PDB file of C-alpha atoms in Angstrom:
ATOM      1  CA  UNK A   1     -79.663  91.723 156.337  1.00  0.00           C
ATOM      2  CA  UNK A   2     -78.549  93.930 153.595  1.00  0.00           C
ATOM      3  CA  UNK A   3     -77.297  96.933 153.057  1.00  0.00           C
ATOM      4  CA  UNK A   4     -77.127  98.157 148.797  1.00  0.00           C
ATOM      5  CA  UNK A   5     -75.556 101.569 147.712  1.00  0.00           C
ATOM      6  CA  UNK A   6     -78.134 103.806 145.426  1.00  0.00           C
ATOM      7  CA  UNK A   7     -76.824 106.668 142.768  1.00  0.00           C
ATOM      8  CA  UNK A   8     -79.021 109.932 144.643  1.00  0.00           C
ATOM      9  CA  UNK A   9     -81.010 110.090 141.667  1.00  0.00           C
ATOM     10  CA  UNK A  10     -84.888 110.353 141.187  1.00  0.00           C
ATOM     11  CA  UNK A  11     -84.544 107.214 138.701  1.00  0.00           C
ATOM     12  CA  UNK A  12     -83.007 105.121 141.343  1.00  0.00           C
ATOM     13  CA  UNK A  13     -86.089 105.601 143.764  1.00  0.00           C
ATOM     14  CA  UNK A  14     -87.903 102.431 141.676  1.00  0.00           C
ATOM     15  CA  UNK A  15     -84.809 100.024 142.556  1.00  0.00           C
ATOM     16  CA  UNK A  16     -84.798 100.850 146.227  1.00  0.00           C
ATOM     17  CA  UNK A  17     -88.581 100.643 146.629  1.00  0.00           C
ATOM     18  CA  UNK A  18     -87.927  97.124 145.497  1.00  0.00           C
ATOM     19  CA  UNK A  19     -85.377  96.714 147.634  1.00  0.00           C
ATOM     20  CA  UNK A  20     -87.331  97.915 150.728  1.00  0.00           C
ATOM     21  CA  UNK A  21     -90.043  95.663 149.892  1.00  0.00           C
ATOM     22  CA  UNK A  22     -88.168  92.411 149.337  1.00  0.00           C
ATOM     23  CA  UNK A  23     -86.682  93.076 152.497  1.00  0.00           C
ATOM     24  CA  UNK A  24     -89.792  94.226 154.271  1.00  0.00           C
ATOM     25  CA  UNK A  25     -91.366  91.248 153.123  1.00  0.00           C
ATOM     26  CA  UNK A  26     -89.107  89.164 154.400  1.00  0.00           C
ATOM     27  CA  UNK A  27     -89.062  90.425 157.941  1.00  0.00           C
ATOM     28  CA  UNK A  28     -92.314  89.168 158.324  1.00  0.00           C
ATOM     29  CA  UNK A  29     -94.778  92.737 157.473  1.00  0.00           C
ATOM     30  CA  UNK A  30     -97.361  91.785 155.166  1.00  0.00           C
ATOM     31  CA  UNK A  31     -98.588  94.282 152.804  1.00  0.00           C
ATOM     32  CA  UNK A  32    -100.290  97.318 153.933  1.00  0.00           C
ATOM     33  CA  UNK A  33     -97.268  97.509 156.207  1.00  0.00           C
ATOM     34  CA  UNK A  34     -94.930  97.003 153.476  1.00  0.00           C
ATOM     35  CA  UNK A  35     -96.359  99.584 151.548  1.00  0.00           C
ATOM     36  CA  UNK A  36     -96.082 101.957 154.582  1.00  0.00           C
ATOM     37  CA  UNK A  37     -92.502 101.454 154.853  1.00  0.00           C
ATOM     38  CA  UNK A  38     -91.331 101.515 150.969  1.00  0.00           C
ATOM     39  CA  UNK A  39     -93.449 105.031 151.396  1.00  0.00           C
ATOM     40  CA  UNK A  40     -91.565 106.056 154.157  1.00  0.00           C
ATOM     41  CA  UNK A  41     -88.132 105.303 152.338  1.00  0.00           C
ATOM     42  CA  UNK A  42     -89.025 106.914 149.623  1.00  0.00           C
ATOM     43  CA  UNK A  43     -89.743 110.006 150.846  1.00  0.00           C
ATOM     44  CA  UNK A  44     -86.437 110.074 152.746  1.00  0.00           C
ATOM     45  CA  UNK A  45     -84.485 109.252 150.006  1.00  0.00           C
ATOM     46  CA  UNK A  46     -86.366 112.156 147.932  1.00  0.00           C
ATOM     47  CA  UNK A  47     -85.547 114.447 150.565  1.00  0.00           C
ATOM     48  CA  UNK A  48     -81.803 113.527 150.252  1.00  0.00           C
ATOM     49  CA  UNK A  49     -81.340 114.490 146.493  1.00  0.00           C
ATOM     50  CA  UNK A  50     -83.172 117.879 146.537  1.00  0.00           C
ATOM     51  CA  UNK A  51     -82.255 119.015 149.847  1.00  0.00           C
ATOM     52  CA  UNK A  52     -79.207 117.479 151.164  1.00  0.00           C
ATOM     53  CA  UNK A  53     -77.480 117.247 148.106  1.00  0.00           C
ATOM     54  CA  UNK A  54     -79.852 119.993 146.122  1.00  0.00           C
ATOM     55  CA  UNK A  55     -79.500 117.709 142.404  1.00  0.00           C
ATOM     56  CA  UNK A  56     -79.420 114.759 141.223  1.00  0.00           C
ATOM     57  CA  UNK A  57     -76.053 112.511 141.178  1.00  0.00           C
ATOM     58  CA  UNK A  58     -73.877 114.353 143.744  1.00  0.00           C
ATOM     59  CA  UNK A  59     -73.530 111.510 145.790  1.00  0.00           C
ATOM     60  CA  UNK A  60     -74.890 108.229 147.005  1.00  0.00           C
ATOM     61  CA  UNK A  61     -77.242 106.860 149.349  1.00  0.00           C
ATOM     62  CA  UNK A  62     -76.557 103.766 151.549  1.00  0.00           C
ATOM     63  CA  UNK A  63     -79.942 101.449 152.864  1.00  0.00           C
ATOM     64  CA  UNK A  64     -79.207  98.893 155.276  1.00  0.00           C
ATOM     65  CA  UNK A  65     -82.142  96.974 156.450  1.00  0.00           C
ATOM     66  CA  UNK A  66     -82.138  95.378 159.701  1.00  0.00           C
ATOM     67  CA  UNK A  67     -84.532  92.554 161.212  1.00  0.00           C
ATOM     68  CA  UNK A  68     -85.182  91.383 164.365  1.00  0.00           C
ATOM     69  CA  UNK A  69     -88.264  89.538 166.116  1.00  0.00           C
ATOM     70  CA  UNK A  70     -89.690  93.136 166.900  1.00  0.00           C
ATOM     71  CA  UNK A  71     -89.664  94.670 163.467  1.00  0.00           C
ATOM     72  CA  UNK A  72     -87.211  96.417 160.963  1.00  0.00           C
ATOM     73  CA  UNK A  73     -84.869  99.625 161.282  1.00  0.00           C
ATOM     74  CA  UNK A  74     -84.668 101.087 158.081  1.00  0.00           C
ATOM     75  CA  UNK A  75     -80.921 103.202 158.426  1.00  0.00           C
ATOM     76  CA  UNK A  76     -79.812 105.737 155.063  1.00  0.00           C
ATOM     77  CA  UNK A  77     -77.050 107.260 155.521  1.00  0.00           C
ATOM     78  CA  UNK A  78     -75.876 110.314 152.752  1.00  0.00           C
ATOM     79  CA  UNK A  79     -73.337 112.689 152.374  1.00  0.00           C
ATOM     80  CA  UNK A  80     -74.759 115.494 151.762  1.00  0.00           C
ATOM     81  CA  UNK A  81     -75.779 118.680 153.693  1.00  0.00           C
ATOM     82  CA  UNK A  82     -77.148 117.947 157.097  1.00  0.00           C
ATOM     83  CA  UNK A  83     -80.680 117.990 157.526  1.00  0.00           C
ATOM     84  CA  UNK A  84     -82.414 119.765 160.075  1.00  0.00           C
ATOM     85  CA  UNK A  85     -86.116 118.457 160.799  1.00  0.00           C
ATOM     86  CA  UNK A  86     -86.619 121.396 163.411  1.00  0.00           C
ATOM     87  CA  UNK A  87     -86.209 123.501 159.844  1.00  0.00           C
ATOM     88  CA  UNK A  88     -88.964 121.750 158.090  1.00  0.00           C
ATOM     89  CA  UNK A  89     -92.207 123.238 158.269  1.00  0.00           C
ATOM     90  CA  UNK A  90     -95.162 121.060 159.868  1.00  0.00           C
ATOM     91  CA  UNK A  91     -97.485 119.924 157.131  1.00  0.00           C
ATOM     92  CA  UNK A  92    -100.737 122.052 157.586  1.00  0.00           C
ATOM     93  CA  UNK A  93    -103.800 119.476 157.440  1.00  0.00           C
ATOM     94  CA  UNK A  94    -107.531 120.802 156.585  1.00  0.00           C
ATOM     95  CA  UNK A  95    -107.071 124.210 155.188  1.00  0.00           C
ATOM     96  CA  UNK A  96    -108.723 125.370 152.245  1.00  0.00           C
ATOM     97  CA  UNK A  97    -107.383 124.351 148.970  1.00  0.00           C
ATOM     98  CA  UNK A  98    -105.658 127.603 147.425  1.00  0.00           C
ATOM     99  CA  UNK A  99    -103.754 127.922 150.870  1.00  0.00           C
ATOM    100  CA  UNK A 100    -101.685 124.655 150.086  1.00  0.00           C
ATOM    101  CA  UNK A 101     -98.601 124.712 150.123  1.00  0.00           C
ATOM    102  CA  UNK A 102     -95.974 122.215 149.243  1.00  0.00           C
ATOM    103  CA  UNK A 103     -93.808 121.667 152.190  1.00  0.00           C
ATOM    104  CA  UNK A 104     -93.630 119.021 154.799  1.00  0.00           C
ATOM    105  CA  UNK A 105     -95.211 116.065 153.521  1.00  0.00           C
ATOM    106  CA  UNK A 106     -92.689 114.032 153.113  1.00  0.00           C
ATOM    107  CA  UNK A 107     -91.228 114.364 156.953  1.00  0.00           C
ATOM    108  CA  UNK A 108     -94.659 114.291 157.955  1.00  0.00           C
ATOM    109  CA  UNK A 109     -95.420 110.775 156.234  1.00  0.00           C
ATOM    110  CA  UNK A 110     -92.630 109.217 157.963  1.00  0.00           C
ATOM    111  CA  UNK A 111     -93.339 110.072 161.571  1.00  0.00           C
ATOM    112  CA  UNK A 112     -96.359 108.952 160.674  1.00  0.00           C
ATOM    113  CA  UNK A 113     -95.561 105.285 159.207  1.00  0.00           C
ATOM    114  CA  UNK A 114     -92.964 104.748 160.797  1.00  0.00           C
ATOM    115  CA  UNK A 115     -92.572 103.997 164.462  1.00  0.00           C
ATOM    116  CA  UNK A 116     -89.265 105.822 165.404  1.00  0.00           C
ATOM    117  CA  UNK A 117     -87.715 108.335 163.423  1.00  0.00           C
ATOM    118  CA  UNK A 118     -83.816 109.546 164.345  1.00  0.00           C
ATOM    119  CA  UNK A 119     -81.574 112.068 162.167  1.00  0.00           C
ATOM    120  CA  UNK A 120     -77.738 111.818 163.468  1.00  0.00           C
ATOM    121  CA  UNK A 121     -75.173 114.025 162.015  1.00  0.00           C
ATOM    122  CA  UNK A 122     -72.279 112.350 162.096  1.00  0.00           C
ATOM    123  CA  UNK A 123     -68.933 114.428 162.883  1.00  0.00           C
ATOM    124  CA  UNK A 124     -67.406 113.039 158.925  1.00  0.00           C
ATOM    125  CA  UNK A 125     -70.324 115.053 157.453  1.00  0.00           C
ATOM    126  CA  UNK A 126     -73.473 114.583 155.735  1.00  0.00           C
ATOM    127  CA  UNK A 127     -76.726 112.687 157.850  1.00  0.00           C
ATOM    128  CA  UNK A 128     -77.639 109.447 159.048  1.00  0.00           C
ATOM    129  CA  UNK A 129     -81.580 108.813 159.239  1.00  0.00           C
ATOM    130  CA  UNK A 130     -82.570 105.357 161.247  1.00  0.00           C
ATOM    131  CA  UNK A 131     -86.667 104.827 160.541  1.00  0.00           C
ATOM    132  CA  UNK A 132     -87.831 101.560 162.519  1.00  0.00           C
ATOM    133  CA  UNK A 133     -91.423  99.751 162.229  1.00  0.00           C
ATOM    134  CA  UNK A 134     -92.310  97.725 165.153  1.00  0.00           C
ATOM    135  CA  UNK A 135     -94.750  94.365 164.151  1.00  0.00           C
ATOM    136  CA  UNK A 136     -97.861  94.243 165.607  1.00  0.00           C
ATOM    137  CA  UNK A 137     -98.158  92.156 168.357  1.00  0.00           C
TER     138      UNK A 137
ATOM    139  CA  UNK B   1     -94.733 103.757 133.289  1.00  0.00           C
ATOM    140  CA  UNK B   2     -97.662 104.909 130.730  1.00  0.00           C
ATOM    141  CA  UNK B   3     -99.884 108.087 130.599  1.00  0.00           C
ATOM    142  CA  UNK B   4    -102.731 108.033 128.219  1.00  0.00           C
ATOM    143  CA  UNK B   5    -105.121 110.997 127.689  1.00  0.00           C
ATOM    144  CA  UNK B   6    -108.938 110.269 126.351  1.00  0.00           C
ATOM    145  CA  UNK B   7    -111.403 113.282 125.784  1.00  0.00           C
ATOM    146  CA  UNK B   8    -114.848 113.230 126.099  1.00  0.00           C
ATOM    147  CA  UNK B   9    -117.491 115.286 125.372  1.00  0.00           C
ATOM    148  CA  UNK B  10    -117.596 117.242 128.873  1.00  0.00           C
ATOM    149  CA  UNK B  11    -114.567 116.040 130.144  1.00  0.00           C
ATOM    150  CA  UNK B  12    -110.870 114.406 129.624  1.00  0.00           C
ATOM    151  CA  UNK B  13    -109.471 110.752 130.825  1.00  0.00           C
ATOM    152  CA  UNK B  14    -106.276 110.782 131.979  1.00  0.00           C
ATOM    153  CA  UNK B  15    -104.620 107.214 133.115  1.00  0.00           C
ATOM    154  CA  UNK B  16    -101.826 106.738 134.123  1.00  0.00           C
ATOM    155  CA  UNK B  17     -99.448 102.966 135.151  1.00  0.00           C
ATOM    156  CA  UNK B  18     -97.347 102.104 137.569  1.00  0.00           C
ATOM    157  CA  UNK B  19     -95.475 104.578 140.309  1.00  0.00           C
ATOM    158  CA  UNK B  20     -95.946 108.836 140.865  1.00  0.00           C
ATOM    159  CA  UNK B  21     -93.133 109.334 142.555  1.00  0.00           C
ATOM    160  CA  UNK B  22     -90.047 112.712 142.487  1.00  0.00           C
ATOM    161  CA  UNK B  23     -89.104 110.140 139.119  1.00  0.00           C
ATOM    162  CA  UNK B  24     -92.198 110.228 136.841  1.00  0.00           C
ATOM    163  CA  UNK B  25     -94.767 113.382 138.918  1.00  0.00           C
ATOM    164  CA  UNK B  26     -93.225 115.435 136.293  1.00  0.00           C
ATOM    165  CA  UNK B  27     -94.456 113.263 133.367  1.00  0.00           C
ATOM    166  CA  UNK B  28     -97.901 113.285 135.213  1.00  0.00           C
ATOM    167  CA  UNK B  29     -98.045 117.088 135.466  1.00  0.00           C
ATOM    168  CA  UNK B  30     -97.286 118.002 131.980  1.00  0.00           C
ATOM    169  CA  UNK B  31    -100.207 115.597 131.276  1.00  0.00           C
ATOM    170  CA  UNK B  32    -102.831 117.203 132.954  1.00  0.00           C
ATOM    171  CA  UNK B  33    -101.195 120.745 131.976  1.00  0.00           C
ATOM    172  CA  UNK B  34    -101.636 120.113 128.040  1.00  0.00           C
ATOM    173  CA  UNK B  35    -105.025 119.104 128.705  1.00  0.00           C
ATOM    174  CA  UNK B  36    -105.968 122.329 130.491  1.00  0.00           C
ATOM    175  CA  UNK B  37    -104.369 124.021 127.916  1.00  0.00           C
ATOM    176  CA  UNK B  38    -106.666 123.231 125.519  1.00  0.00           C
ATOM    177  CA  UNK B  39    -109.362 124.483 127.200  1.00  0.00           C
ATOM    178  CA  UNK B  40    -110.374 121.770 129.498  1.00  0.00           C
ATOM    179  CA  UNK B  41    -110.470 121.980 133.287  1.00  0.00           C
ATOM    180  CA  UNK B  42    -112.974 118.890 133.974  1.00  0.00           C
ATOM    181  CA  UNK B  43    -110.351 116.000 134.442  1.00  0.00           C
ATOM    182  CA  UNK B  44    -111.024 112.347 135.459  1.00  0.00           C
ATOM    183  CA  UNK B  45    -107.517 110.802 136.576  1.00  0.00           C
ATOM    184  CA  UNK B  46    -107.752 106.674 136.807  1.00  0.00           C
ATOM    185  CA  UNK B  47    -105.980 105.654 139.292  1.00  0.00           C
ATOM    186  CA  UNK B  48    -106.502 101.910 138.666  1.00  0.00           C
ATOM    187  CA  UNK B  49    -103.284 100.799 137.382  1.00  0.00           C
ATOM    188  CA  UNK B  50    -101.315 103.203 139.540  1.00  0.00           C
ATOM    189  CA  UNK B  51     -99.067 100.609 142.329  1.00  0.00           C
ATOM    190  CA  UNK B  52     -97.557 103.280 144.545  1.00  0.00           C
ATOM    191  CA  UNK B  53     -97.477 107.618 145.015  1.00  0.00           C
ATOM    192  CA  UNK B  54     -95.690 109.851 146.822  1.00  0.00           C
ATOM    193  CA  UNK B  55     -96.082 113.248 147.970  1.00  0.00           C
ATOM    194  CA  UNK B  56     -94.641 114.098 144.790  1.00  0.00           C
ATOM    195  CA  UNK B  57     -97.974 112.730 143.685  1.00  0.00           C
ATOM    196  CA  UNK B  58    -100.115 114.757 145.857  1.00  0.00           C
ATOM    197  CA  UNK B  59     -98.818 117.935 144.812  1.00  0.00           C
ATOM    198  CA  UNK B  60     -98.754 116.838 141.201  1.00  0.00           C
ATOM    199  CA  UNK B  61    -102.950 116.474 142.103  1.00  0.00           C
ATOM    200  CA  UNK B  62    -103.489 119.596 144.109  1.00  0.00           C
ATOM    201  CA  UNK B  63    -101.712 122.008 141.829  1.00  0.00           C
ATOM    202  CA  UNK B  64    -103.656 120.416 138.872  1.00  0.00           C
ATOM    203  CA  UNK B  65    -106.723 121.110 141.094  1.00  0.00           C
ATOM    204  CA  UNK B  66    -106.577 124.531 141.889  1.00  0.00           C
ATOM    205  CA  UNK B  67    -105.754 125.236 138.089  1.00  0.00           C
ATOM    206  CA  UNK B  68    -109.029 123.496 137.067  1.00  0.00           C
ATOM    207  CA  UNK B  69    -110.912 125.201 139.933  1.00  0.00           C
ATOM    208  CA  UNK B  70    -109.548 128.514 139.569  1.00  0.00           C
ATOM    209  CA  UNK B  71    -111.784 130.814 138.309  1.00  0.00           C
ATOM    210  CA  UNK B  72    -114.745 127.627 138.642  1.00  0.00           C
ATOM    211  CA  UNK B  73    -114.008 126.049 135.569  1.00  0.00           C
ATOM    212  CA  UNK B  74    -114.004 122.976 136.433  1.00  0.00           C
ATOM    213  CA  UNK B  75    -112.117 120.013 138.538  1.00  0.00           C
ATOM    214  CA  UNK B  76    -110.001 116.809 138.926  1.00  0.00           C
ATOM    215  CA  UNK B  77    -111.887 113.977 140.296  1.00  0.00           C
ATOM    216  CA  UNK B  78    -110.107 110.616 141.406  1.00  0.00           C
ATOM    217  CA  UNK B  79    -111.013 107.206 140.216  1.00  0.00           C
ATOM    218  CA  UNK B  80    -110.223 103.511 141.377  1.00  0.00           C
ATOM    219  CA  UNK B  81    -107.768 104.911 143.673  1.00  0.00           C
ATOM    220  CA  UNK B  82    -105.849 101.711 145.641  1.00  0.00           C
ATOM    221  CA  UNK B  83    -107.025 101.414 149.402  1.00  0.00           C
ATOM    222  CA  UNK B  84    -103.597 101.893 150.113  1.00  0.00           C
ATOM    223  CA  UNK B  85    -103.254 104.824 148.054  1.00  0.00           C
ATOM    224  CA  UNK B  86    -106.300 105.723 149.398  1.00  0.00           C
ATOM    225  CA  UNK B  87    -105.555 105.768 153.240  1.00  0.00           C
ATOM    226  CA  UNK B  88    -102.657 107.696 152.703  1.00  0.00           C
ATOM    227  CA  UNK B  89    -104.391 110.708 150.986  1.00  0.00           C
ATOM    228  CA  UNK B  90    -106.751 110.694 153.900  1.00  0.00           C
ATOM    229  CA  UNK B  91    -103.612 110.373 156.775  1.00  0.00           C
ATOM    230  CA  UNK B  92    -102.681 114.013 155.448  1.00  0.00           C
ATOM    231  CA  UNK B  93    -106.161 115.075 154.435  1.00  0.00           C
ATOM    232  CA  UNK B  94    -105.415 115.609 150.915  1.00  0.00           C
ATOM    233  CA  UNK B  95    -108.174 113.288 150.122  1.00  0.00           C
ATOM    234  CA  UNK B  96    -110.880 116.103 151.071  1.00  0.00           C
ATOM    235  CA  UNK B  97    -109.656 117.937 148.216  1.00  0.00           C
ATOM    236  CA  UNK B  98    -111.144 115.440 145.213  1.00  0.00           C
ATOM    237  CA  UNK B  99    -114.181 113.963 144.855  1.00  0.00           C
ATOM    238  CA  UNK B 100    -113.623 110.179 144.944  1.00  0.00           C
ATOM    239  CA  UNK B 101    -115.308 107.533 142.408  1.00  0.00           C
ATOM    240  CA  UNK B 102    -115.410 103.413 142.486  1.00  0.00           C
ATOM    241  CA  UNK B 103    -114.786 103.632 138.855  1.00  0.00           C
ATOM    242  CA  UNK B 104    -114.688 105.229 135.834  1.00  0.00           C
ATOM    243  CA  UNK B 105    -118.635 105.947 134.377  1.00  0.00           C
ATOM    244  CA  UNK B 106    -119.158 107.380 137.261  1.00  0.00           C
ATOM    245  CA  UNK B 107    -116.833 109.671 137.464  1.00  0.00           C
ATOM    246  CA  UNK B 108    -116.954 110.714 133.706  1.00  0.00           C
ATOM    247  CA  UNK B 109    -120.864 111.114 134.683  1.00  0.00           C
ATOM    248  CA  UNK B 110    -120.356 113.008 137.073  1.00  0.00           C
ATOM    249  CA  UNK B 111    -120.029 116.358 135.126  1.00  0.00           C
TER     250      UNK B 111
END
């Protein structure tokens, strides 16, 4: 399976939704679950260029896409500033309209679609985010 | 990606193609923004042609929404939103915030 190199730019999130998909796809998801996933990815890889490397094109973002007979594990890796979930606010569901606020969605959506969810930090810097969905059985 | 803007007599039409995402919400927002700056705050969005949104996309929607019903004049409704779409508006509840319409005359109708 794969793995492609992105510029972390908003622009690029088109190319690696297509990328997600083929590869999706091809592990066998059909496409509600495909959807779920390029979803998933792309709010990940949003979250890299405004928080873990605060603009766009100061660095890259690495997708490898790994299949197996259980499902796919979705890995980006960036080199930016670490990202702490624990930080991120918890997405506040039901409340009346003029008391949203915008924070949280996008780590919320991918616990949600995704199966597993794991940040590592690795010791040469920046984060490494592995997102796996299981097929149903 | 394309953004067209109809007005009607009681409301405006805004449609929009392809993906909201952190790439094109911006586009999206300064749509609905020039149309409530010129006075009107009843806005159907079509969601027909519209293959995949983010977050980015929901906050594009809600801060357009509490513009229009700010001061009660007016709203954003949703039409032909995807199923997909659809399901994952509801997953974070931001669905309760919009009235919801199978298509288009209906939604114009409705104000």
């Amino acid at each position: 399976m794969p793995t492609k190199v992105f510029p972390g730019k908003y622009s690029s999130l088109a190319e690696i939704s297509d990328f997600i998909a083929e590869n999706t796809k091809l592990a066998g998801f059909d496409e509600k679950e495909t959807y779920a996933v390029q979803l998933a990815v792309d709010e990940a890889c949003s979250n890299i260029i405004e928080h873990s490397y605060g603009e766009e094109l100061a660095g890259e973002i690495e997708c490898d896409c790994q299949s197996s007979e259980t499902g796919i594990t979705i890995v980006l890796k960036d080199s930016g500033k670490p990202f702490s979930p624990e930080d991120v606010p918890e997405l506040e569901v039901g409340i009346p309209l003029f008391e949203v606020r915008e924070r949280g969605a996008g780590l919320f959506l991918m616990k949600k679609l995704m199966d597993e969810v794991q940040f590592d930090f690795p010791e040469t810097g920046g984060t490494t985010l592995t997102m796996i969905k299981n097929k149903k059985r | 990606m394309s953004i067209t803007t109809t007005d009607y007599k009681h409301c405006s039409l805004i449609k929009m193609d392809g993906r909201i995402d952190s790439n094109t919400g911006d586009s999206l927002l300064k749509a609905f923004q020039e149309v409530q700056e010129r006075g009107t705050y009843k806005i159907v969005f079509d969601m027909a042609d519209v293959d995949f949104m983010s977050s980015k996309g929901w906050w594009v929607l809600i801060q357009t929404q509490k513009a229009s019903k700010r001061y009660n004049r007016g709203e954003v409704v949703l039409a032909n939103v995807p199923q997909k779409i659809l399901e994952s508006l509801d997953m974070a509840g931001m669905s309760h915030y919009f009235q919801v319409f199978d298509d288009i005359v209906s939604a114009v109708g409705s104000f």
